[in-house]
Structures are given as C-alpha cells and as structure tokens.
C-alpha cells in the first residue's frame, strides 16, 4: 500500500516481560522517528462539511 | 463454446419441467454488443432466451446470496469456485442448487475490442476461434485468443470444480501460466513508488461501487463504505478515501477471491483493481497453499488455525 515496512511492527510481549516491552517501544519509536512523518494515506483535500 | 447452447436449453427445460428447480440462472443477449445480461428462466418458455458466447463474463454466483428456493445455475470455472465459497460461507445450501457446469475457454474483453476501433461497434459475430467486429465503415476479424479478458488469459481453473450437469466435454486446463507477473512488478517497487502507482491507478475512480456490486463476495447487508455511524471511509474523491475503499474491499476478499474478473469487467472507467485481490491471492497461495473455492469441505485459511501457520512477521 506504499507504507514503509518499518512503520508496522508485530511483537509478542508477555505481561511479565516489562523490559522487553520497553525495549520494543523504544526501538519502534526510534525507527518511526527516523522515517519521519507519514505522507501517504493522509487526506489532502479540504474538508467541506 | 458456442455449441453449448442446445445442451444448456435442454438441461434447463428438463430441470424446470421436472420441478427440480424454481428458476435457472443464465444469460440472455444484451441490448448492446458484447454485453450479455443475466437471465432468470422461471418457466420452460423463458429458456428460449438463453444464449452462450464469449460475453458471459458476469459472475452469476452473485445472484445466489441468501436465496431460499431451489435454483439451477450455469457455472463457468470461476463461477463454480464462487459457488463453493458461498456454500462454505453459508450463503446458499448445496442441496438447493443444481449446478450446470460450463467448461470455459475465456471471455472476451469488450474494452480492449472497443479501443481498437474509432467508431461505434454495431455487431460482433463469433465463431469457435474468431470474432468479427462490424461497425460504421469497418469490419475486422480478430483472433479470440488475442482479445481475452486478462484474468481469462491466465486462468488455471477453466472447468467447473463442482457440477451436477455438464453441457460439454471438459476443456484442457492451461498449465505453465505465470499468474502473478504484474503483482511481482508492483512488489518490487519502493514504498513511495507503490503509493504513487496506486494513486495513479485509482485516479479515475468515480466511487460508483460497480466493482463491489458485481462481486459475489461483496454481500454484506451494509457495506463499510455505506456506513455513516461511524463513517469508516469518506465518500468523496479524496485520493486517500478512494484508495482506502479499494484496499479494504480487497482485504475483505482475501482468501476468497477467485479472480473471476467481475470487478474489472464492471468498472465504467476501466480500472484494473484486480491487482489488489491478486496480491492477496498470491499471498494466500504462498503462505497457506490455498486457492479459494476448490473444495466445499475445507475451511479457508482465515478461519482456521494450524500450528505451522507462518509467524515470521512477529518479532
């Protein structure tokens, strides 16, 4: 669909794995910040109603 | 393929006379060339209007959804696979149906033919291998093989997978067909190129929903595009809304689409939205070894779990 593969992430994190959760979130946010704002599938036409 | 009609009429008359079905769904001649329309024969006299040629591309399975009566239906390879999908999804019962199998050699692409000529086409005459197109000041004979719908040219299930009657000998299936050349080309594009490609592909879309209406899989009582509370997708021409509609519709057909080509055929502006459903079809084949509508007793991949299901995407 034209979405960068890094923008989407699936992970399996158990409720007992707090450290893994933090690690995943940190990594994903870093990856997305590197990509910059998403430009595709964003509405460009002005709203009329 | 043209010789099927006598057998089609004979079977239909027999089924109706014996009261085994309340109606037979087939095709009659349309009002313009190359546009046959569905015909519902409810008495032996109605059967006279049935025709069969290379313009019977509409997927008749679309008319079976939630019907209560006994129905005889003409089924090409793709139609029969959609009938199987309908049976799996409880949209019709197998014992309600008398499936009249029609081995198919492909339907012709009316848009391709119209594009070849300047003026309006007045008449199209067909024989076993050729099509003669006549119009104001021109007449040309074309090889049927050259003007097939693209999905028919790459079809690998021409014979009905399920049938009670058969109108002719089974035809030879095409082997060594590269079904996914176009999908691979798009897969190879970079994300931004893909986005641009799809935006360009969908630019002419007027949101008429003909593709959805022609599709036998799109039988939801209220389609997500028609819902307003919440409004999942805007109804305007914003490129984001247009592509959201096409992407989501394709996802709803994942593991179900038989590539019958009804969507592309019905599109008034000639968008090839089949690339989306084909991509999902390719994924289903590669990840789950699944081809839709081949066996009514096997559950589709999206409603079964197998321990070996691919999970490499979970990191």
Coordinates of C-alpha atoms in Angstrom, one line a residue:
Chain A
X1 CA 0.0 0.0 0.0
X2 CA 3.0 2.3 0.0
X3 CA 3.6 2.1 3.7
X4 CA 7.2 1.6 4.8
X5 CA 7.8 -1.8 6.3
X6 CA 9.4 -0.3 9.4
X7 CA 6.3 1.6 10.2
X8 CA 4.5 -1.6 11.1
X9 CA 5.7 -3.9 13.9
X10 CA 4.2 -7.0 15.4
X11 CA 5.7 -8.3 18.6
X12 CA 4.8 -10.9 21.2
X13 CA 5.3 -9.5 24.7
X14 CA 4.0 -11.2 27.8
X15 CA 2.6 -9.2 30.7
X16 CA 5.6 -10.4 32.7
X17 CA 8.1 -9.0 30.2
X18 CA 8.2 -5.3 31.1
X19 CA 11.8 -4.9 30.0
X20 CA 11.1 -6.4 26.6
X21 CA 8.1 -4.1 26.2
X22 CA 10.2 -1.0 26.9
X23 CA 12.8 -2.2 24.5
X24 CA 10.2 -2.8 21.7
X25 CA 8.6 0.5 22.2
X26 CA 11.9 2.3 22.2
X27 CA 13.0 0.6 19.1
X28 CA 9.8 1.2 17.2
X29 CA 9.6 4.8 18.1
X30 CA 13.2 5.3 17.1
X31 CA 12.5 3.5 13.7
X32 CA 9.5 5.7 13.1
X33 CA 11.2 8.9 14.0
X34 CA 13.9 8.0 11.5
X35 CA 11.3 7.6 8.8
X36 CA 9.7 10.9 9.6
X37 CA 6.0 11.8 9.3
X38 CA 3.8 9.5 7.2
X39 CA 2.9 11.2 3.9
X40 CA 0.8 8.5 2.3
X41 CA -2.9 7.9 3.0
X42 CA -3.2 11.3 4.6
X43 CA -6.1 13.4 3.5
X44 CA -5.1 16.4 1.4
X45 CA -8.4 17.8 0.1
X46 CA -10.0 20.5 2.3
X47 CA -13.0 19.4 4.4
X48 CA -16.2 20.8 3.0
X49 CA -18.7 19.6 5.6
Chain B
X1 CA -18.1 -23.0 -26.7
X2 CA -21.0 -21.8 -28.9
X3 CA -22.3 -25.4 -29.3
X4 CA -23.2 -25.5 -25.6
X5 CA -26.4 -23.6 -26.0
X6 CA -28.6 -26.5 -27.2
X7 CA -27.4 -28.6 -24.2
X8 CA -28.0 -25.6 -21.9
X9 CA -31.5 -25.2 -23.1
X10 CA -32.2 -29.0 -23.0
X11 CA -31.0 -29.3 -19.4
X12 CA -32.8 -26.1 -18.3
X13 CA -36.1 -27.2 -19.8
X14 CA -35.8 -30.6 -18.2
X15 CA -35.0 -29.2 -14.7
X16 CA -37.9 -26.8 -14.9
X17 CA -40.4 -29.3 -16.3
X18 CA -39.4 -31.8 -13.6
X19 CA -39.8 -29.0 -11.0
X20 CA -36.4 -29.8 -9.7
X21 CA -35.6 -26.1 -9.6
X22 CA -37.8 -22.9 -9.5
X23 CA -35.5 -21.0 -11.8
X24 CA -32.4 -21.4 -13.9
X25 CA -29.9 -18.5 -13.9
X26 CA -28.1 -18.0 -17.2
X27 CA -27.5 -15.3 -19.8
X28 CA -29.5 -13.6 -22.5
X29 CA -28.4 -11.2 -25.2
X30 CA -27.8 -7.7 -24.0
X31 CA -29.0 -4.6 -25.7
X32 CA -25.6 -3.6 -27.0
X33 CA -22.9 -5.8 -28.5
X34 CA -20.6 -7.7 -26.1
X35 CA -22.8 -7.2 -23.1
X36 CA -24.8 -10.2 -22.2
X37 CA -27.0 -9.8 -19.2
X38 CA -28.2 -12.3 -16.6
X39 CA -31.5 -14.1 -17.4
X40 CA -33.7 -15.8 -14.9
X41 CA -35.8 -18.5 -16.5
X42 CA -38.7 -19.5 -14.4
X43 CA -40.7 -21.5 -17.0
X44 CA -39.6 -23.7 -19.9
X45 CA -40.7 -20.9 -22.3
X46 CA -38.3 -18.5 -20.8
X47 CA -35.4 -20.8 -21.6
X48 CA -35.7 -19.8 -25.3
X49 CA -33.9 -16.5 -24.5
X50 CA -30.8 -18.2 -23.1
X51 CA -27.5 -17.6 -25.0
X52 CA -23.9 -18.6 -24.5
X53 CA -20.9 -17.0 -26.2
X54 CA -17.8 -15.2 -25.1
X55 CA -19.6 -12.3 -23.5
X56 CA -20.9 -14.2 -20.5
X57 CA -18.3 -12.8 -18.1
X58 CA -20.7 -11.7 -15.3
X59 CA -20.3 -13.9 -12.3
X60 CA -23.8 -15.5 -11.8
X61 CA -23.0 -16.6 -8.3
X62 CA -23.7 -13.0 -7.3
X63 CA -27.4 -13.8 -7.6
X64 CA -27.4 -16.8 -5.2
X65 CA -26.8 -14.9 -1.9
X66 CA -29.3 -15.9 0.7
X67 CA -31.8 -17.3 -1.8
X68 CA -34.3 -19.7 -0.3
X69 CA -35.6 -21.6 -3.4
X70 CA -34.1 -24.3 -5.5
X71 CA -32.0 -22.9 -8.3
X72 CA -30.3 -24.2 -11.4
X73 CA -27.3 -22.1 -12.3
X74 CA -24.9 -22.0 -15.1
X75 CA -21.3 -22.1 -13.8
X76 CA -18.0 -21.5 -15.5
X77 CA -14.9 -22.4 -13.7
X78 CA -14.7 -19.2 -11.7
X79 CA -18.5 -19.1 -11.0
X80 CA -18.3 -22.7 -9.7
X81 CA -15.5 -21.7 -7.3
X82 CA -17.5 -18.8 -6.0
X83 CA -20.5 -21.1 -5.5
X84 CA -18.2 -23.3 -3.4
X85 CA -17.2 -20.2 -1.4
X86 CA -20.9 -19.3 -1.0
X87 CA -21.6 -22.8 0.3
X88 CA -18.6 -22.6 2.8
X89 CA -19.9 -19.2 4.0
X90 CA -23.5 -20.5 4.4
X91 CA -24.9 -18.1 1.8
X92 CA -26.6 -21.0 0.0
X93 CA -27.1 -24.7 0.7
X94 CA -25.6 -27.2 -1.7
X95 CA -28.9 -29.2 -1.9
X96 CA -30.7 -26.1 -3.1
X97 CA -28.6 -26.0 -6.2
X98 CA -28.4 -27.8 -9.5
X99 CA -25.1 -26.6 -10.9
X100 CA -24.9 -26.8 -14.7
X101 CA -21.2 -26.8 -15.4
X102 CA -19.9 -24.9 -18.4
X103 CA -16.3 -25.6 -19.3
X104 CA -15.0 -22.2 -20.4
X105 CA -12.3 -21.1 -22.8
X106 CA -12.3 -17.5 -21.6
X107 CA -14.4 -14.4 -22.1
X108 CA -13.5 -11.5 -24.4
X109 CA -12.6 -8.1 -23.2
X110 CA -15.1 -5.6 -24.5
X111 CA -13.0 -2.7 -23.5
X112 CA -9.9 -4.0 -25.4
X113 CA -12.0 -4.5 -28.5
X114 CA -13.8 -1.1 -28.3
X115 CA -10.4 0.6 -28.0
X116 CA -9.3 -1.0 -31.3
X117 CA -11.9 0.9 -33.3
X118 CA -12.7 4.5 -33.9
X119 CA -16.4 4.4 -34.3
X120 CA -19.2 2.6 -32.5
X121 CA -19.3 -1.2 -32.8
X122 CA -22.6 -2.3 -34.2
X123 CA -22.3 -6.0 -34.3
X124 CA -20.0 -8.7 -33.1
X125 CA -20.2 -12.1 -34.6
X126 CA -18.4 -15.0 -33.1
X127 CA -17.3 -18.4 -34.2
X128 CA -15.2 -21.0 -32.4
X129 CA -11.9 -19.2 -32.7
X130 CA -12.6 -15.8 -34.2
X131 CA -14.5 -12.7 -33.5
X132 CA -15.8 -10.5 -36.4
X133 CA -16.4 -6.9 -35.3
X134 CA -18.6 -4.8 -37.6
X135 CA -19.4 -1.1 -37.3
X136 CA -19.9 2.0 -39.4
X137 CA -17.4 1.7 -42.2
X138 CA -15.2 -1.1 -40.7
X139 CA -15.2 -4.8 -40.4
X140 CA -12.4 -6.8 -38.9
X141 CA -11.8 -10.4 -37.8
X142 CA -9.9 -10.9 -34.6
X143 CA -8.4 -14.0 -33.0
X144 CA -10.4 -14.7 -29.8
X145 CA -7.2 -15.6 -28.0
X146 CA -5.8 -12.1 -28.5
X147 CA -8.8 -10.3 -27.0
X148 CA -9.5 -12.4 -23.9
X149 CA -10.0 -10.7 -20.6
X150 CA -6.7 -10.7 -18.8
X151 CA -7.9 -12.9 -15.9
X152 CA -9.2 -15.4 -18.5
X153 CA -5.9 -15.5 -20.3
X154 CA -4.1 -16.5 -17.1
X155 CA -6.9 -18.8 -15.8
X156 CA -5.9 -22.2 -14.5
X157 CA -9.4 -23.4 -13.5
X158 CA -11.5 -23.3 -16.6
X159 CA -13.5 -26.3 -15.8
X160 CA -16.2 -26.1 -13.1
X161 CA -14.9 -27.6 -9.8
X162 CA -18.4 -28.7 -8.8
X163 CA -21.3 -29.6 -11.0
X164 CA -24.4 -31.8 -11.3
X165 CA -24.8 -31.5 -15.1
X166 CA -22.2 -30.7 -17.7
X167 CA -23.0 -29.0 -21.0
X168 CA -19.9 -30.2 -22.9
X169 CA -16.6 -32.0 -22.6
X170 CA -14.2 -30.6 -20.1
X171 CA -11.6 -28.3 -21.7
X172 CA -7.9 -28.6 -21.4
X173 CA -6.6 -26.6 -18.4
X174 CA -3.8 -24.1 -19.1
X175 CA -0.6 -25.0 -17.4
X176 CA 2.7 -23.1 -17.1
X177 CA 0.8 -19.9 -16.8
X178 CA 2.5 -17.1 -14.9
X179 CA -0.3 -15.7 -12.9
X180 CA 1.5 -13.1 -10.9
X181 CA 3.8 -11.2 -13.2
X182 CA 2.0 -7.9 -12.7
X183 CA 1.9 -8.4 -8.9
X184 CA 5.6 -9.1 -8.7
X185 CA 6.3 -5.9 -10.7
X186 CA 4.5 -3.9 -8.1
X187 CA 6.0 -5.7 -5.2
X188 CA 9.4 -4.7 -6.5
X189 CA 8.6 -1.0 -6.2
X190 CA 9.8 1.1 -3.3
X191 CA 7.1 2.2 -0.8
X192 CA 6.8 5.7 -2.2
X193 CA 6.7 4.4 -5.8
X194 CA 4.0 2.0 -4.8
X195 CA 1.9 4.8 -3.3
X196 CA 2.3 6.9 -6.4
X197 CA 1.5 3.8 -8.6
X198 CA -1.8 3.1 -6.7
X199 CA -2.8 6.8 -6.7
X200 CA -2.4 6.9 -10.4
X201 CA -4.2 3.6 -10.9
X202 CA -7.2 4.7 -8.9
X203 CA -7.3 8.3 -10.1
X204 CA -10.2 7.8 -12.5
X205 CA -12.3 6.0 -9.8
X206 CA -15.7 7.7 -9.5
X207 CA -16.7 5.7 -6.5
X208 CA -19.7 4.1 -8.3
X209 CA -19.2 0.8 -6.4
X210 CA -19.9 -1.2 -9.6
X211 CA -16.9 -3.4 -8.7
X212 CA -18.4 -4.1 -5.3
X213 CA -21.9 -4.8 -6.7
X214 CA -20.7 -7.1 -9.4
X215 CA -18.6 -9.1 -6.9
X216 CA -20.2 -12.3 -5.5
X217 CA -18.1 -11.9 -2.3
X218 CA -19.4 -8.5 -1.5
X219 CA -22.7 -9.5 0.0
X220 CA -22.5 -7.6 3.3
X221 CA -26.0 -6.2 4.2
X222 CA -24.4 -2.8 4.8
X223 CA -21.0 -2.3 3.2
X224 CA -18.4 -0.4 5.3
X225 CA -18.4 2.3 2.7
X226 CA -22.1 2.9 3.2
X227 CA -22.0 3.1 6.9
X228 CA -22.2 6.6 8.4
X229 CA -22.0 5.8 12.2
X230 CA -19.1 5.5 12.4
X231 CA -18.1 6.7 8.9
X232 CA -15.2 4.3 8.2
X233 CA -14.2 6.0 5.0
X234 CA -15.1 9.3 3.4
X235 CA -17.4 9.3 0.4
X236 CA -15.7 11.9 -1.7
X237 CA -13.0 11.9 -4.3
X238 CA -10.1 12.4 -1.9
X239 CA -7.3 10.1 -3.1
X240 CA -7.0 8.7 0.5
X241 CA -10.6 7.8 0.7
X242 CA -10.6 6.2 -2.8
X243 CA -7.6 4.1 -2.0
X244 CA -8.9 3.2 1.4
X245 CA -12.1 1.9 -0.3
X246 CA -10.1 -0.3 -2.8
X247 CA -7.6 -1.6 -0.3
X248 CA -10.3 -2.5 2.3
X249 CA -12.5 -4.1 -0.3
X250 CA -9.6 -6.2 -1.5
X251 CA -8.8 -7.3 2.1
X252 CA -12.4 -8.4 2.6
X253 CA -11.8 -10.7 -0.3
X254 CA -8.6 -12.2 1.0
X255 CA -8.6 -16.0 0.7
X256 CA -12.0 -15.8 -1.1
X257 CA -11.3 -14.2 -4.4
X258 CA -11.3 -16.5 -7.4
X259 CA -10.1 -13.8 -9.9
X260 CA -13.3 -14.1 -11.9
X261 CA -12.7 -10.5 -13.2
X262 CA -16.3 -9.3 -12.5
X263 CA -15.0 -6.2 -10.7
X264 CA -12.7 -5.1 -13.5
X265 CA -15.3 -6.0 -16.1
X266 CA -18.0 -3.9 -14.5
X267 CA -15.8 -0.8 -14.0
X268 CA -17.1 2.0 -16.1
X269 CA -13.6 3.7 -16.2
X270 CA -11.6 0.6 -16.7
X271 CA -9.5 0.4 -13.5
X272 CA -7.7 -2.8 -13.0
X273 CA -8.4 -3.2 -9.3
X274 CA -7.7 -6.9 -9.6
X275 CA -4.0 -6.2 -8.8
X276 CA -5.1 -5.8 -5.2
X277 CA -7.1 -9.0 -4.9
X278 CA -4.4 -10.8 -6.9
X279 CA -1.7 -9.8 -4.5
X280 CA -3.8 -11.3 -1.6
X281 CA -4.5 -14.4 -3.7
X282 CA -0.7 -14.8 -4.3
X283 CA 0.0 -14.4 -0.6
X284 CA -2.7 -17.0 0.3
X285 CA -1.1 -19.4 -2.1
X286 CA 2.4 -18.8 -0.9
X287 CA 1.7 -18.7 2.8
X288 CA -1.2 -21.2 3.2
X289 CA -1.1 -23.1 -0.1
X290 CA -4.6 -22.0 -0.5
X291 CA -6.7 -21.5 -3.6
X292 CA -10.2 -20.3 -3.0
X293 CA -13.3 -22.3 -3.8
X294 CA -11.9 -25.6 -4.8
X295 CA -13.4 -27.8 -2.1
X296 CA -16.6 -27.2 0.0
X297 CA -15.3 -29.4 2.8
X298 CA -12.1 -27.5 3.5
X299 CA -12.2 -24.4 5.8
X300 CA -10.4 -21.3 4.4
X301 CA -7.1 -20.2 5.9
X302 CA -8.6 -17.1 7.6
X303 CA -10.9 -19.1 9.8
X304 CA -8.6 -21.9 10.8
X305 CA -5.5 -22.2 12.9
X306 CA -2.7 -24.5 12.1
X307 CA 0.4 -24.8 14.3
X308 CA 2.5 -24.4 11.2
X309 CA 1.0 -21.1 10.2
X310 CA 3.7 -18.6 9.2
X311 CA 4.6 -16.2 12.0
X312 CA 7.9 -14.7 10.9
X313 CA 6.3 -11.2 10.9
X314 CA 6.1 -11.3 14.7
X315 CA 9.3 -10.0 16.1

